[in-house]
Amino acid sequence: MNTQSHPFDLAIRLVPEGEDCSRGATSPAYANMVGPFGGITCAVLLQAVLMHPQRQGDPIALTVNFAAPISDGAFRIEARPVRTNRSTQHWVVQLTQEDGVAATATATLAMRRDTWSVPEAMPPSEIPPASALAPMPHAGAPAWVRSYDLRFAEGGLPSAFDGREQPHSRSEVWVRDEPPRPLDFLSLAAICDSFFPRIFLRRRTFTPVGTVSLTSFFHADAQMLARQSDRHVLGAARAMNYRNGFFDQSAEIWSDDGQLLASSHQIVYFRD
């Protein structure tokens, strides 16, 4: 499929309005229970940076703060470079709708160079290949779930929300855009938020939730993403703490040959 006509690329399409501003609109293909899927919001905010004429380098970090529910329809994004150094470039981004600011972000780009490099984190072990696992059924799921091929080795959504609390909320899942699309920084930013809220797994109860802030770190360079192409990546997610209406969850995204592509951490509101 031509990436320009892929549902993901249509969802993050922006029309420039001057140097720092652009306009876009939410996409039904990435609708969530309330507003758009958070990952597509991360991607479109990053897109505003990557398409900016003053952009220098590739993303290494993105923090998105979800200030208010995003309504279906049009939005405006302002992306401004606030500091450019020899190795890094720093951005402030804001998404607004008629009723005010709905999301803010900071992004850091870098001009990577060849240096001593070594991994310390290790990918999940003894995970069956994606081809050996069945895709997650989409029946009854929000629209955004149908935009991904999710194949769980562990920690899929419970078959019943029966309130039987589990001892942990770990998930290990192969994930790929559906239909397939070559991986890039934008789709990787969205995949960092493709894990179901950990409280759904831990409590086996459908609980109203909403991400408040999500930070993703990009460890891959453009060449690593190009090598991955449109094959499944391996995601691993877990929570660390649930307390007084908020919980956090961490995630790692690995290439199918064991390279860490990205890691993320988010804080999530829940209503008991």
CSV table of N, CA, C and O in Angstrom, one decimal, residues 36-157:
chain,number,residue,atom,x,y,z
A,36,PRO,N,-9.8,10.5,20.1
A,36,PRO,CA,-8.8,9.6,19.3
A,36,PRO,C,-7.9,8.8,20.2
A,36,PRO,O,-7.7,9.1,21.4
A,37,PHE,N,-7.4,7.7,19.7
A,37,PHE,CA,-6.4,6.9,20.3
A,37,PHE,C,-5.2,7.8,20.6
A,37,PHE,O,-4.7,8.6,19.8
A,38,GLY,N,-4.7,7.7,21.8
A,38,GLY,CA,-3.6,8.6,22.3
A,38,GLY,C,-2.3,8.5,21.4
A,38,GLY,O,-1.6,9.4,21.2
A,39,GLY,N,-2.1,7.3,20.9
A,39,GLY,CA,-0.9,7.1,20.1
A,39,GLY,C,-0.9,7.9,18.8
A,39,GLY,O,0.1,8.4,18.3
A,40,ILE,N,-2.1,8.0,18.2
A,40,ILE,CA,-2.2,8.8,17.0
A,40,ILE,C,-2.0,10.3,17.3
A,40,ILE,O,-1.5,11.1,16.5
A,41,THR,N,-2.4,10.7,18.5
A,41,THR,CA,-2.2,12.1,18.9
A,41,THR,C,-0.7,12.4,19.0
A,41,THR,O,-0.2,13.4,18.6
A,42,CYS,N,0.0,11.4,19.6
A,42,CYS,CA,1.5,11.5,19.7
A,42,CYS,C,2.1,11.7,18.4
A,42,CYS,O,3.0,12.5,18.1
A,43,ALA,N,1.6,10.8,17.4
A,43,ALA,CA,2.2,10.8,16.1
A,43,ALA,C,2.0,12.1,15.4
A,43,ALA,O,2.9,12.6,14.7
A,44,VAL,N,0.8,12.7,15.5
A,44,VAL,CA,0.5,13.9,14.7
A,44,VAL,C,1.2,15.1,15.3
A,44,VAL,O,1.6,16.0,14.6
A,45,LEU,N,1.4,15.1,16.6
A,45,LEU,CA,2.2,16.2,17.2
A,45,LEU,C,3.7,16.1,16.8
A,45,LEU,O,4.3,17.1,16.5
A,46,LEU,N,4.2,14.9,16.7
A,46,LEU,CA,5.6,14.7,16.2
A,46,LEU,C,5.6,15.0,14.7
A,46,LEU,O,6.6,15.6,14.3
A,47,GLN,N,4.6,14.7,14.0
A,47,GLN,CA,4.6,15.0,12.6
A,47,GLN,C,4.7,16.5,12.3
A,47,GLN,O,5.4,17.0,11.4
A,48,ALA,N,4.1,17.3,13.2
A,48,ALA,CA,4.2,18.8,13.1
A,48,ALA,C,5.7,19.3,13.2
A,48,ALA,O,6.1,20.3,12.6
A,49,VAL,N,6.4,18.6,14.0
A,49,VAL,CA,7.9,18.9,14.2
A,49,VAL,C,8.7,18.4,13.0
A,49,VAL,O,9.5,19.1,12.4
A,50,LEU,N,8.4,17.2,12.6
A,50,LEU,CA,9.2,16.6,11.5
A,50,LEU,C,9.0,17.2,10.1
A,50,LEU,O,9.9,17.2,9.3
A,51,MET,N,7.9,17.8,9.9
A,51,MET,CA,7.6,18.5,8.7
A,51,MET,C,8.0,20.0,8.7
A,51,MET,O,7.9,20.7,7.7
A,52,HIS,N,8.4,20.5,9.8
A,52,HIS,CA,8.8,21.9,10.0
A,52,HIS,C,10.0,22.2,9.2
A,52,HIS,O,11.0,21.4,9.2
A,53,PRO,N,10.1,23.4,8.5
A,53,PRO,CA,11.3,23.7,7.7
A,53,PRO,C,12.5,23.9,8.5
A,53,PRO,O,13.6,23.8,7.9
A,54,GLN,N,12.4,24.1,9.8
A,54,GLN,CA,13.6,24.3,10.6
A,54,GLN,C,14.1,23.0,11.3
A,54,GLN,O,15.0,23.1,12.1
A,55,ARG,N,13.4,21.9,11.1
A,55,ARG,CA,13.8,20.7,11.7
A,55,ARG,C,15.3,20.3,11.4
A,55,ARG,O,15.7,20.4,10.3
A,56,GLN,N,16.0,19.9,12.5
A,56,GLN,CA,17.3,19.3,12.3
A,56,GLN,C,17.4,18.1,13.1
A,56,GLN,O,17.2,18.1,14.3
A,57,GLY,N,17.7,16.9,12.5
A,57,GLY,CA,17.9,15.7,13.2
A,57,GLY,C,16.7,14.8,13.2
A,57,GLY,O,15.6,15.1,12.6
A,58,ASP,N,16.8,13.7,14.0
A,58,ASP,CA,15.7,12.8,14.2
A,58,ASP,C,15.3,12.7,15.6
A,58,ASP,O,16.1,13.1,16.5
A,59,PRO,N,14.1,12.3,15.9
A,59,PRO,CA,13.6,12.3,17.3
A,59,PRO,C,14.4,11.4,18.2
A,59,PRO,O,14.7,10.2,17.8
A,60,ILE,N,14.7,11.8,19.4
A,60,ILE,CA,15.2,11.0,20.5
A,60,ILE,C,14.2,10.9,21.7
A,60,ILE,O,14.3,10.0,22.5
A,61,ALA,N,13.4,11.9,21.8
A,61,ALA,CA,12.5,12.0,23.0
A,61,ALA,C,11.2,12.8,22.6
A,61,ALA,O,11.3,13.8,21.9
A,62,LEU,N,10.1,12.3,23.1
A,62,LEU,CA,8.8,13.0,22.9
A,62,LEU,C,8.0,12.8,24.2
A,62,LEU,O,7.7,11.7,24.6
A,63,THR,N,7.5,13.9,24.7
A,63,THR,CA,6.6,13.9,25.9
A,63,THR,C,5.3,14.6,25.5
A,63,THR,O,5.3,15.7,25.0
A,64,VAL,N,4.2,13.9,25.6
A,64,VAL,CA,2.9,14.4,25.3
A,64,VAL,C,2.0,14.5,26.6
A,64,VAL,O,1.9,13.5,27.3
A,65,ASN,N,1.5,15.7,26.8
A,65,ASN,CA,0.6,15.9,28.0
A,65,ASN,C,-0.8,16.0,27.4
A,65,ASN,O,-1.1,17.0,26.6
A,66,PHE,N,-1.7,15.2,27.9
A,66,PHE,CA,-3.1,15.2,27.4
A,66,PHE,C,-3.9,16.1,28.3
A,66,PHE,O,-4.3,15.7,29.4
A,67,ALA,N,-4.1,17.4,27.9
A,67,ALA,CA,-4.6,18.4,28.8
A,67,ALA,C,-6.2,18.3,28.9
A,67,ALA,O,-6.7,18.7,29.9
A,68,ALA,N,-6.8,17.8,27.9
A,68,ALA,CA,-8.3,17.8,27.8
A,68,ALA,C,-8.7,16.7,26.7
A,68,ALA,O,-7.9,16.4,25.9
A,69,PRO,N,-9.9,16.2,26.8
A,69,PRO,CA,-10.3,15.3,25.7
A,69,PRO,C,-10.3,16.0,24.4
A,69,PRO,O,-10.7,17.2,24.3
A,70,ILE,N,-9.8,15.3,23.4
A,70,ILE,CA,-9.8,15.9,22.0
A,70,ILE,C,-11.1,15.5,21.3
A,70,ILE,O,-11.5,14.3,21.3
A,71,SER,N,-11.8,16.5,20.9
A,71,SER,CA,-13.1,16.2,20.2
A,71,SER,C,-12.9,15.8,18.8
A,71,SER,O,-11.9,16.1,18.1
A,72,ASP,N,-13.8,15.0,18.3
A,72,ASP,CA,-13.8,14.6,16.9
A,72,ASP,C,-13.9,15.9,16.0
A,72,ASP,O,-14.7,16.8,16.2
A,73,GLY,N,-13.0,15.9,15.0
A,73,GLY,CA,-13.1,17.1,14.1
A,73,GLY,C,-11.7,17.8,13.9
A,73,GLY,O,-10.7,17.2,14.2
A,74,ALA,N,-11.8,19.0,13.6
A,74,ALA,CA,-10.5,19.8,13.2
A,74,ALA,C,-9.7,20.2,14.5
A,74,ALA,O,-10.3,20.3,15.6
A,75,PHE,N,-8.5,20.3,14.3
A,75,PHE,CA,-7.6,20.9,15.3
A,75,PHE,C,-6.5,21.7,14.7
A,75,PHE,O,-6.2,21.6,13.4
A,76,ARG,N,-5.8,22.5,15.5
A,76,ARG,CA,-4.7,23.3,15.0
A,76,ARG,C,-3.4,23.0,15.8
A,76,ARG,O,-3.6,22.8,17.1
A,77,ILE,N,-2.3,22.9,15.2
A,77,ILE,CA,-1.1,22.6,15.9
A,77,ILE,C,0.0,23.7,15.7
A,77,ILE,O,0.2,24.1,14.5
A,78,GLU,N,0.6,24.1,16.7
A,78,GLU,CA,1.7,25.1,16.6
A,78,GLU,C,3.0,24.3,17.1
A,78,GLU,O,3.0,23.8,18.3
A,79,ALA,N,4.0,24.3,16.3
A,79,ALA,CA,5.3,23.7,16.7
A,79,ALA,C,6.4,24.7,16.5
A,79,ALA,O,6.6,25.2,15.4
A,80,ARG,N,7.1,25.0,17.6
A,80,ARG,CA,8.1,26.0,17.6
A,80,ARG,C,9.5,25.4,18.1
A,80,ARG,O,9.5,24.8,19.1
A,81,PRO,N,10.6,25.6,17.3
A,81,PRO,CA,11.9,25.2,17.8
A,81,PRO,C,12.3,26.3,18.8
A,81,PRO,O,12.3,27.5,18.5
A,82,VAL,N,12.6,25.9,20.1
A,82,VAL,CA,13.0,26.9,21.1
A,82,VAL,C,14.5,26.9,21.3
A,82,VAL,O,15.0,27.9,21.9
A,83,ARG,N,15.2,25.9,20.9
A,83,ARG,CA,16.7,26.0,21.1
A,83,ARG,C,17.3,24.9,20.1
A,83,ARG,O,16.9,23.8,20.1
A,84,THR,N,18.3,25.3,19.4
A,84,THR,CA,19.1,24.4,18.6
A,84,THR,C,20.5,24.5,19.0
A,84,THR,O,21.1,25.6,18.9
A,85,ASN,N,21.1,23.3,19.4
A,85,ASN,CA,22.5,23.2,19.8
A,85,ASN,C,23.2,22.4,18.8
A,85,ASN,O,22.7,22.0,17.7
A,86,ARG,N,24.5,22.2,19.0
A,86,ARG,CA,25.3,21.4,18.1
A,86,ARG,C,24.8,20.0,17.8
A,86,ARG,O,24.8,19.5,16.7
A,87,SER,N,24.2,19.4,18.9
A,87,SER,CA,23.8,18.0,18.8
A,87,SER,C,22.3,17.8,18.9
A,87,SER,O,21.8,16.8,18.5
A,88,THR,N,21.6,18.7,19.6
A,88,THR,CA,20.2,18.5,19.8
A,88,THR,C,19.4,19.8,19.5
A,88,THR,O,19.9,20.9,19.4
A,89,GLN,N,18.1,19.5,19.2
A,89,GLN,CA,17.2,20.6,18.9
A,89,GLN,C,15.9,20.4,19.7
A,89,GLN,O,15.4,19.3,19.8
A,90,HIS,N,15.4,21.4,20.4
A,90,HIS,CA,14.3,21.3,21.3
A,90,HIS,C,13.1,22.1,20.8
A,90,HIS,O,13.2,23.2,20.4
A,91,TRP,N,11.9,21.4,21.0
A,91,TRP,CA,10.7,21.9,20.4
A,91,TRP,C,9.6,22.0,21.5
A,91,TRP,O,9.5,21.1,22.4
A,92,VAL,N,8.7,22.9,21.3
A,92,VAL,CA,7.5,23.0,22.1
A,92,VAL,C,6.3,23.0,21.1
A,92,VAL,O,6.3,23.7,20.1
A,93,VAL,N,5.3,22.1,21.4
A,93,VAL,CA,4.2,21.8,20.5
A,93,VAL,C,2.9,22.0,21.3
A,93,VAL,O,2.8,21.6,22.4
A,94,GLN,N,1.9,22.5,20.6
A,94,GLN,CA,0.6,22.7,21.2
A,94,GLN,C,-0.6,22.4,20.2
A,94,GLN,O,-0.5,22.8,19.1
A,95,LEU,N,-1.5,21.6,20.7
A,95,LEU,CA,-2.7,21.2,19.9
A,95,LEU,C,-3.9,21.9,20.5
A,95,LEU,O,-4.2,21.7,21.7
A,96,THR,N,-4.6,22.7,19.7
A,96,THR,CA,-5.8,23.4,20.2
A,96,THR,C,-7.0,23.1,19.4
A,96,THR,O,-6.9,22.8,18.2
A,97,GLN,N,-8.2,23.2,20.0
A,97,GLN,CA,-9.5,23.2,19.3
A,97,GLN,C,-10.2,24.4,19.8
A,97,GLN,O,-9.7,25.3,20.5
A,98,GLU,N,-11.5,24.5,19.4
A,98,GLU,CA,-12.2,25.7,19.7
A,98,GLU,C,-12.3,26.1,21.2
A,98,GLU,O,-12.4,27.2,21.6
A,99,ASP,N,-12.4,25.0,22.0
A,99,ASP,CA,-12.5,25.3,23.5
A,99,ASP,C,-11.2,25.4,24.2
A,99,ASP,O,-11.1,25.4,25.4
A,100,GLY,N,-10.0,25.5,23.4
A,100,GLY,CA,-8.8,25.7,24.1
A,100,GLY,C,-7.7,24.6,23.8
A,100,GLY,O,-7.9,23.8,22.9
A,101,VAL,N,-6.7,24.6,24.7
A,101,VAL,CA,-5.6,23.7,24.5
A,101,VAL,C,-6.1,22.3,24.9
A,101,VAL,O,-6.6,22.1,26.0
A,102,ALA,N,-5.8,21.3,24.0
A,102,ALA,CA,-6.2,19.9,24.3
A,102,ALA,C,-5.0,19.1,24.6
A,102,ALA,O,-5.1,18.1,25.3
A,103,ALA,N,-3.8,19.4,24.0
A,103,ALA,CA,-2.6,18.6,24.3
A,103,ALA,C,-1.4,19.5,24.1
A,103,ALA,O,-1.4,20.4,23.2
A,104,THR,N,-0.4,19.3,24.9
A,104,THR,CA,0.9,19.9,24.7
A,104,THR,C,2.0,18.9,24.6
A,104,THR,O,1.8,17.7,25.0
A,105,ALA,N,3.1,19.3,24.0
A,105,ALA,CA,4.2,18.3,23.9
A,105,ALA,C,5.6,19.0,23.9
A,105,ALA,O,5.6,20.2,23.5
A,106,THR,N,6.6,18.3,24.3
A,106,THR,CA,8.0,18.7,24.0
A,106,THR,C,8.6,17.6,23.2
A,106,THR,O,8.4,16.4,23.5
A,107,ALA,N,9.5,18.0,22.3
A,107,ALA,CA,10.2,17.0,21.5
A,107,ALA,C,11.6,17.4,21.4
A,107,ALA,O,12.0,18.6,21.3
A,108,THR,N,12.5,16.4,21.4
A,108,THR,CA,13.9,16.6,21.3
A,108,THR,C,14.4,15.8,20.1
A,108,THR,O,14.2,14.6,20.0
A,109,LEU,N,15.1,16.5,19.2
A,109,LEU,CA,15.7,15.9,18.0
A,109,LEU,C,17.2,15.9,18.2
A,109,LEU,O,17.7,16.7,19.0
A,110,ALA,N,17.9,15.0,17.5
A,110,ALA,CA,19.3,14.9,17.7
A,110,ALA,C,20.0,14.6,16.3
A,110,ALA,O,19.4,13.9,15.5
A,111,MET,N,21.2,15.1,16.2
A,111,MET,CA,22.0,14.7,15.0
A,111,MET,C,22.9,13.6,15.5
A,111,MET,O,24.0,13.8,16.1
A,112,ARG,N,22.5,12.3,15.3
A,112,ARG,CA,23.2,11.2,15.8
A,112,ARG,C,24.6,11.0,15.1
A,112,ARG,O,24.7,11.4,13.9
A,113,ARG,N,25.6,10.5,15.8
A,113,ARG,CA,26.9,10.2,15.2
A,113,ARG,C,27.3,8.9,15.7
A,113,ARG,O,26.9,8.3,16.7
A,114,ASP,N,28.2,8.3,15.0
A,114,ASP,CA,28.8,7.0,15.4
A,114,ASP,C,29.6,7.1,16.6
A,114,ASP,O,30.6,7.8,16.7
A,115,THR,N,29.3,6.3,17.6
A,115,THR,CA,30.0,6.3,18.9
A,115,THR,C,30.0,4.8,19.4
A,115,THR,O,29.4,3.9,18.8
A,116,TRP,N,30.7,4.6,20.5
A,116,TRP,CA,30.6,3.4,21.2
A,116,TRP,C,29.2,3.1,21.6
A,116,TRP,O,28.5,4.0,22.1
A,117,SER,N,28.7,2.0,21.3
A,117,SER,CA,27.3,1.6,21.5
A,117,SER,C,27.2,0.2,22.0
A,117,SER,O,27.8,-0.7,21.4
A,118,VAL,N,26.4,0.0,23.0
A,118,VAL,CA,26.2,-1.4,23.5
A,118,VAL,C,24.8,-1.5,24.2
A,118,VAL,O,24.4,-0.5,24.9
A,119,PRO,N,24.1,-2.6,24.0
A,119,PRO,CA,22.8,-2.7,24.7
A,119,PRO,C,23.0,-3.2,26.1
A,119,PRO,O,24.0,-3.9,26.4
A,120,GLU,N,22.1,-2.8,27.1
A,120,GLU,CA,22.1,-3.3,28.4
A,120,GLU,C,20.8,-4.1,28.7
A,120,GLU,O,20.8,-5.2,29.2
A,121,ALA,N,19.7,-3.5,28.3
A,121,ALA,CA,18.4,-4.2,28.4
A,121,ALA,C,18.4,-5.3,27.4
A,121,ALA,O,19.0,-5.3,26.4
A,122,MET,N,17.7,-6.4,27.8
A,122,MET,CA,17.6,-7.6,27.0
A,122,MET,C,16.1,-7.8,26.6
A,122,MET,O,15.2,-7.5,27.4
A,123,PRO,N,15.9,-8.3,25.4
A,123,PRO,CA,14.5,-8.5,24.9
A,123,PRO,C,13.9,-9.7,25.7
A,123,PRO,O,14.6,-10.5,26.3
A,124,PRO,N,12.5,-9.7,25.8
A,124,PRO,CA,11.9,-10.9,26.4
A,124,PRO,C,12.4,-12.2,25.7
A,124,PRO,O,12.6,-12.2,24.5
A,125,SER,N,12.6,-13.2,26.5
A,125,SER,CA,13.1,-14.5,26.0
A,125,SER,C,12.0,-15.5,25.8
A,125,SER,O,10.9,-15.4,26.4
A,126,GLU,N,12.3,-16.4,24.9
A,126,GLU,CA,11.4,-17.6,24.6
A,126,GLU,C,10.0,-17.1,24.2
A,126,GLU,O,9.0,-17.7,24.6
A,127,ILE,N,9.9,-16.1,23.4
A,127,ILE,CA,8.7,-15.7,22.8
A,127,ILE,C,8.4,-16.3,21.5
A,127,ILE,O,9.3,-16.2,20.6
A,128,PRO,N,7.3,-16.9,21.2
A,128,PRO,CA,7.0,-17.5,19.9
A,128,PRO,C,7.1,-16.4,18.9
A,128,PRO,O,6.7,-15.2,19.1
A,129,PRO,N,7.4,-16.7,17.6
A,129,PRO,CA,7.4,-15.7,16.6
A,129,PRO,C,6.0,-15.3,16.3
A,129,PRO,O,5.0,-16.0,16.6
A,130,ALA,N,5.8,-14.1,15.7
A,130,ALA,CA,4.5,-13.6,15.4
A,130,ALA,C,3.7,-14.6,14.6
A,130,ALA,O,2.4,-14.8,14.8
A,131,SER,N,4.3,-15.3,13.6
A,131,SER,CA,3.6,-16.2,12.8
A,131,SER,C,3.0,-17.4,13.5
A,131,SER,O,2.1,-18.1,13.0
A,132,ALA,N,3.5,-17.7,14.7
A,132,ALA,CA,3.0,-18.8,15.5
A,132,ALA,C,1.8,-18.4,16.4
A,132,ALA,O,1.3,-19.3,17.1
A,133,LEU,N,1.5,-17.1,16.5
A,133,LEU,CA,0.4,-16.6,17.4
A,133,LEU,C,-0.8,-16.1,16.5
A,133,LEU,O,-0.6,-15.6,15.5
A,134,ALA,N,-2.0,-16.3,17.1
A,134,ALA,CA,-3.2,-15.8,16.4
A,134,ALA,C,-3.4,-14.3,16.6
A,134,ALA,O,-3.1,-13.8,17.7
A,135,PRO,N,-3.8,-13.6,15.6
A,135,PRO,CA,-4.2,-12.2,15.9
A,135,PRO,C,-5.3,-12.0,16.9
A,135,PRO,O,-6.2,-12.9,17.0
A,136,MET,N,-5.2,-10.9,17.6
A,136,MET,CA,-6.3,-10.6,18.6
A,136,MET,C,-7.6,-10.4,17.8
A,136,MET,O,-7.6,-9.6,16.9
A,137,PRO,N,-8.7,-11.0,18.2
A,137,PRO,CA,-10.0,-10.6,17.6
A,137,PRO,C,-10.3,-9.2,17.8
A,137,PRO,O,-10.1,-8.6,18.9
A,138,HIS,N,-11.0,-8.6,16.8
A,138,HIS,CA,-11.3,-7.2,16.9
A,138,HIS,C,-12.8,-6.9,17.3
A,138,HIS,O,-13.2,-5.8,17.5
A,139,ALA,N,-13.6,-8.0,17.4
A,139,ALA,CA,-15.0,-7.8,17.7
A,139,ALA,C,-15.2,-7.0,19.0
A,139,ALA,O,-14.6,-7.4,20.1
A,140,GLY,N,-16.0,-5.9,19.0
A,140,GLY,CA,-16.2,-5.1,20.1
A,140,GLY,C,-15.2,-4.2,20.6
A,140,GLY,O,-15.3,-3.4,21.5
A,141,ALA,N,-14.0,-4.2,19.9
A,141,ALA,CA,-12.9,-3.3,20.3
A,141,ALA,C,-13.1,-1.9,19.6
A,141,ALA,O,-13.7,-1.8,18.6
A,142,PRO,N,-12.5,-0.9,20.2
A,142,PRO,CA,-12.5,0.4,19.6
A,142,PRO,C,-11.9,0.4,18.2
A,142,PRO,O,-11.1,-0.5,17.9
A,143,ALA,N,-12.2,1.4,17.4
A,143,ALA,CA,-11.7,1.4,16.0
A,143,ALA,C,-10.2,1.4,15.9
A,143,ALA,O,-9.6,0.7,15.1
A,144,TRP,N,-9.5,2.0,16.9
A,144,TRP,CA,-8.0,2.1,16.7
A,144,TRP,C,-7.4,0.7,16.8
A,144,TRP,O,-6.3,0.4,16.2
A,145,VAL,N,-8.0,-0.2,17.6
A,145,VAL,CA,-7.5,-1.6,17.7
A,145,VAL,C,-7.5,-2.3,16.4
A,145,VAL,O,-6.6,-3.1,16.1
A,146,ARG,N,-8.5,-2.0,15.6
A,146,ARG,CA,-8.5,-2.6,14.2
A,146,ARG,C,-7.4,-2.1,13.3
A,146,ARG,O,-7.2,-2.7,12.2
A,147,SER,N,-6.8,-1.0,13.7
A,147,SER,CA,-5.7,-0.5,12.9
A,147,SER,C,-4.3,-1.2,13.2
A,147,SER,O,-3.3,-0.8,12.7
A,148,TYR,N,-4.3,-2.2,14.1
A,148,TYR,CA,-3.1,-2.9,14.4
A,148,TYR,C,-3.4,-4.4,14.4
A,148,TYR,O,-4.5,-4.9,14.7
A,149,ASP,N,-2.3,-5.2,14.0
A,149,ASP,CA,-2.3,-6.6,14.1
A,149,ASP,C,-1.6,-6.9,15.4
A,149,ASP,O,-0.4,-6.8,15.5
A,150,LEU,N,-2.3,-7.3,16.5
A,150,LEU,CA,-1.8,-7.6,17.8
A,150,LEU,C,-1.8,-9.1,18.1
A,150,LEU,O,-2.9,-9.7,18.0
A,151,ARG,N,-0.6,-9.7,18.4
A,151,ARG,CA,-0.5,-11.1,18.6
A,151,ARG,C,0.1,-11.3,20.0
A,151,ARG,O,1.3,-11.1,20.1
A,152,PHE,N,-0.7,-11.7,21.0
A,152,PHE,CA,-0.2,-11.8,22.3
A,152,PHE,C,0.4,-13.1,22.7
A,152,PHE,O,-0.1,-14.2,22.4
A,153,ALA,N,1.7,-13.0,23.2
A,153,ALA,CA,2.3,-14.2,23.8
A,153,ALA,C,1.9,-14.3,25.3
A,153,ALA,O,1.8,-15.4,25.8
A,154,GLU,N,1.6,-13.2,25.9
A,154,GLU,CA,1.2,-13.1,27.3
A,154,GLU,C,0.5,-11.8,27.5
A,154,GLU,O,0.8,-10.8,26.9
A,155,GLY,N,-0.5,-11.8,28.4
A,155,GLY,CA,-1.1,-10.6,28.9
A,155,GLY,C,-2.0,-9.9,27.9
A,155,GLY,O,-2.0,-8.7,27.8
A,156,GLY,N,-2.9,-10.7,27.2
A,156,GLY,CA,-3.9,-10.0,26.4
A,156,GLY,C,-5.0,-9.6,27.3
A,156,GLY,O,-5.0,-9.8,28.5
A,157,LEU,N,-6.0,-8.9,26.7
A,157,LEU,CA,-7.2,-8.5,27.5
A,157,LEU,C,-7.9,-9.8,28.0
A,157,LEU,O,-7.9,-10.8,27.4
